[in-house]
Structure formats: C-alpha cells, structure tokens
Short mmCIF file of C-alpha atoms in Angstrom, two decimals:
data_model
loop_
_atom_site.label_atom_id
_atom_site.label_comp_id
_atom_site.label_asym_id
_atom_site.label_seq_id
_atom_site.Cartn_x
_atom_site.Cartn_y
_atom_site.Cartn_z
CA MET A 921 76.59 -8.87 -10.99
CA SER A 922 79.69 -11.10 -10.65
CA PRO A 923 82.98 -11.15 -11.75
CA ASP A 924 82.35 -14.01 -13.77
CA ASP A 925 79.66 -11.81 -15.79
CA GLU A 926 80.94 -10.03 -18.97
CA HIS A 927 79.37 -6.96 -18.10
CA TYR A 928 80.79 -7.18 -14.47
CA ILE A 929 81.85 -3.21 -14.36
CA GLY A 930 85.56 -3.80 -13.51
CA TYR A 931 86.07 -5.70 -16.97
CA MET A 932 84.31 -3.17 -18.57
CA PHE A 933 86.79 -0.34 -16.90
CA THR A 934 89.86 -2.29 -18.17
CA ASP A 935 88.34 -3.13 -21.89
CA VAL A 936 87.33 0.60 -22.66
CA ALA A 937 90.95 1.58 -21.10
CA ARG A 938 92.87 -1.19 -22.82
CA LEU A 939 91.17 -0.31 -26.34
CA LEU A 940 91.28 3.56 -25.89
CA ARG A 941 95.18 2.86 -25.78
CA THR A 942 95.00 0.82 -28.69
CA VAL A 943 93.21 2.89 -31.04
CA PHE A 944 95.19 5.96 -30.07
CA GLU A 945 98.41 4.06 -30.65
CA ARG A 946 97.37 2.87 -34.21
CA ARG A 947 96.65 6.35 -34.83
CA VAL A 948 100.19 8.04 -33.62
CA ARG A 949 102.42 5.49 -34.76
CA SER A 950 103.09 6.76 -38.11
CA LEU A 951 104.24 9.71 -36.40
CA GLY A 952 106.89 7.32 -34.63
CA LEU A 953 105.59 7.71 -31.45
CA THR A 954 104.87 5.01 -28.73
CA ARG A 955 101.81 5.03 -26.26
CA ALA A 956 104.31 5.56 -23.51
CA GLN A 957 106.41 8.90 -24.98
CA TRP A 958 102.73 10.22 -25.92
CA VAL A 959 101.85 10.02 -21.93
CA VAL A 960 105.37 11.12 -21.06
CA ILE A 961 104.74 13.97 -23.72
CA ALA A 962 101.31 14.32 -22.37
CA ARG A 963 101.98 14.70 -18.94
CA LEU A 964 104.59 16.73 -18.91
CA HIS A 965 102.78 19.25 -20.77
CA ARG A 966 100.42 19.53 -18.15
CA ARG A 967 102.83 19.24 -15.10
CA ALA A 968 106.19 20.28 -16.44
CA GLY A 969 109.14 19.36 -13.95
CA LEU A 970 108.04 15.81 -13.36
CA SER A 971 110.65 13.80 -11.72
CA GLN A 972 112.11 10.04 -13.36
CA SER A 973 110.50 8.23 -10.28
CA GLU A 974 107.17 10.11 -10.76
CA VAL A 975 107.16 9.35 -14.42
CA ALA A 976 107.52 5.36 -13.33
CA ASP A 977 104.73 5.44 -11.22
CA LEU A 978 102.43 6.92 -13.90
CA LEU A 979 103.55 4.48 -16.34
CA GLU A 980 103.57 1.39 -13.65
CA ILE A 981 107.41 0.73 -14.72
CA GLU A 982 110.24 0.21 -13.40
CA LYS A 983 112.36 3.53 -12.58
CA ALA A 984 115.20 1.99 -14.78
CA THR A 985 112.86 1.51 -17.37
CA ALA A 986 111.80 4.84 -17.37
CA GLY A 987 115.15 5.88 -16.99
CA ARG A 988 115.62 4.46 -20.58
CA LEU A 989 112.74 5.45 -21.95
CA ILE A 990 113.36 9.38 -21.06
CA ASP A 991 117.12 8.74 -22.43
CA ARG A 992 115.56 8.10 -25.59
CA MET A 993 112.96 10.82 -25.77
CA GLU A 994 116.12 12.95 -24.82
CA LEU A 995 118.02 11.97 -27.43
CA LYS A 996 115.20 12.67 -30.00
CA GLY A 997 115.27 16.15 -28.64
CA TRP A 998 111.71 15.97 -26.77
CA LEU A 999 112.84 16.42 -23.21
CA GLU A 1000 115.40 17.85 -21.45
CA ARG A 1001 116.37 17.29 -17.71
CA ARG A 1002 117.06 20.28 -15.14
CA ASP A 1003 118.62 20.28 -11.77
CA ASP A 1004 115.83 19.82 -8.84
CA PRO A 1005 116.59 23.38 -7.36
CA ASN A 1006 116.19 21.51 -3.76
CA ASP A 1007 117.58 17.73 -4.29
CA ARG A 1008 120.76 17.47 -6.17
CA ARG A 1009 119.98 13.79 -6.93
CA ILE A 1010 116.98 14.72 -8.84
CA ASN A 1011 116.38 15.75 -12.20
CA ARG A 1012 113.27 17.66 -13.51
CA LEU A 1013 111.65 16.85 -17.08
CA HIS A 1014 110.79 19.52 -19.13
CA LEU A 1015 109.36 19.34 -22.83
CA THR A 1016 111.60 21.02 -25.12
CA ALA A 1017 110.03 23.33 -27.99
CA GLU A 1018 109.93 19.99 -30.48
CA ALA A 1019 107.83 18.00 -28.15
CA GLU A 1020 105.36 20.82 -27.50
CA ARG A 1021 104.56 20.94 -31.13
CA LEU A 1022 104.52 17.48 -31.06
CA HIS A 1023 101.86 17.95 -28.57
CA ALA A 1024 99.82 20.16 -30.49
CA LEU A 1025 99.83 17.77 -33.24
CA ILE A 1026 98.80 14.92 -31.18
CA TRP A 1027 95.93 16.23 -28.95
CA PRO A 1028 93.90 17.15 -31.83
CA LEU A 1029 93.67 13.16 -32.73
CA ALA A 1030 93.23 12.51 -29.02
CA GLU A 1031 90.13 14.73 -28.60
CA ASP A 1032 88.79 13.31 -32.10
CA MET A 1033 89.10 9.66 -31.11
CA VAL A 1034 87.58 10.05 -27.79
CA ASP A 1035 84.61 12.15 -29.77
CA GLU A 1036 84.23 8.95 -32.06
CA ALA A 1037 84.13 6.98 -29.04
CA LEU A 1038 81.25 8.51 -27.46
CA CYS A 1039 79.39 9.38 -30.21
CA GLU A 1040 76.56 7.39 -29.56
CA LEU A 1041 76.16 9.36 -26.00
CA SER A 1042 74.26 12.60 -26.16
CA ALA A 1043 75.79 15.88 -24.39
CA THR A 1044 73.97 15.27 -21.04
CA GLU A 1045 75.00 11.51 -20.69
CA ARG A 1046 78.86 12.50 -21.43
CA ARG A 1047 78.78 15.10 -18.78
CA ALA A 1048 77.46 12.48 -16.59
CA LEU A 1049 79.87 9.89 -17.47
CA THR A 1050 82.46 12.43 -16.59
CA GLY A 1051 81.11 13.60 -13.51
CA LEU A 1052 80.66 9.86 -12.23
CA MET A 1053 84.03 8.87 -13.33
CA ARG A 1054 85.58 11.92 -11.85
CA ARG A 1055 83.98 10.62 -8.61
CA VAL A 1056 85.17 7.14 -8.65
CA LYS A 1057 89.01 8.69 -9.80
CA GLY A 1058 88.61 10.82 -6.78
CA LYS A 1059 87.45 7.47 -4.49
CA LEU A 1060 90.28 5.22 -6.22
CA LEU A 1061 93.12 8.09 -5.00
CA GLU A 1062 91.79 8.13 -1.25
CA LEU A 1063 91.80 4.17 -1.62
CA ALA A 1064 95.26 4.00 -2.80
CA ASP A 1065 96.69 6.92 -0.29
CA LEU A 1066 95.18 4.66 2.21
CA ASP A 1067 96.96 1.97 0.97
CA SER A 1068 99.92 3.53 0.91
CA VAL A 1069 99.88 4.51 4.47
CA ASN A 1070 98.77 1.12 5.46
CA SER A 1071 101.49 -0.72 3.72
CA ALA A 1072 104.11 1.69 5.28
CA ARG A 1073 102.49 0.73 8.61
CA SER A 1074 102.40 -3.28 8.04
CA ASP A 1075 105.85 -2.94 7.10
CA ASN A 1076 106.89 -1.02 10.23
CA ARG A 1077 105.01 -3.40 12.04
CA ALA A 1078 107.25 -6.53 10.18
CA GLU A 1079 110.10 -4.64 10.42
CA LEU A 1080 109.71 -4.55 14.56
CA ASN A 1081 108.90 -8.26 14.61
CA ARG A 1082 111.84 -9.17 13.24
CA VAL A 1083 114.39 -7.27 15.40
CA SER A 1084 111.75 -8.57 18.42
CA GLN A 1085 112.75 -11.55 17.09
CA SER A 1086 116.34 -11.43 16.23
CA ALA A 1087 116.85 -9.76 19.84
CA ASN A 1088 115.24 -12.85 21.52
CA LEU A 1089 116.78 -15.47 19.78
CA GLY A 1090 120.37 -13.79 20.96
#
C-alpha cells in the first residue's frame, strides 16, 4: 500500500480522528463549548494542575493562543489558576465546580458518540482495536521522546558549529 492509496493507514488515522472531533464538536456546540475548551476540561479533569505550556502542547497551539483560551475559560468560571508551589513563574490550572458539572454532562455524549462509531465492531474487536491502538500510541510516544532528544542534540551541534565558525573568522 502506498501513500497514494485511499486506504493508507496514515490517512485512516487522520480521517478517523478528524471525524470524531467534527461529530463531537457538533454535538456539544449547543452547550456553547468549543472543541478546544472541551479538550482542556477533559484533560484537567484527568490531570489537574497542568501548566499553560502543557495545555498549549496538548492542543498543539502557541502558548499565547493557549493563554487567551485559558483567560476566556477563567472568565466563564470554568478554570482557576493557582501558583505552582515550586516555581513562582508557573500557574497550575484547575477546574472549578462548574466545569466539573459541565464535564459530567458532556462525558456521556462523548461515550455515546464513540459507541455509535464502533457499533459495527464486536466487543472482542473493540478490545483488540484498543489494544492495538495502545501499542501504536506507546511506540509513537517513544519516537517523540527520541526525536526530542535528537533535536536537542542537533541544536547543540549547530550552536557549537556556529561558535566555532565565529571563532575561526575572528
């Protein structure tokens, strides 16, 4: 199978993720919630105390954009910023009781949507799919960590080359 084939697995992953987001966003739109806001609420529900930078990374957006999103969510009474006990420069984000109630309303919608999307699969197929996706995710996390380390090494080599060339020119 080649990347030109419509059944290429990379396209399938992308299309499934996009369609899940699209369907879900349409279902929660009436609640006045954007996909980005829902993701922040869902992630903070699972992992309270994320920083603004961590939220930006999760959403794959710039830190300033994440800051504006967080400001709007704070104004709606969904988030609160708390000082990091170890680093005064960092605020930790926590859901308010209102956001927890919103999460409790929306989570069943998410579960129903996934159930509808997977309704053609047996329970055994669902477990198999989940297990396979978990393995793929684990490998991708390994690769992301490795790429991060290699990128840092590459940046360091480039800086050393630049400094070396400057010294040779001077």
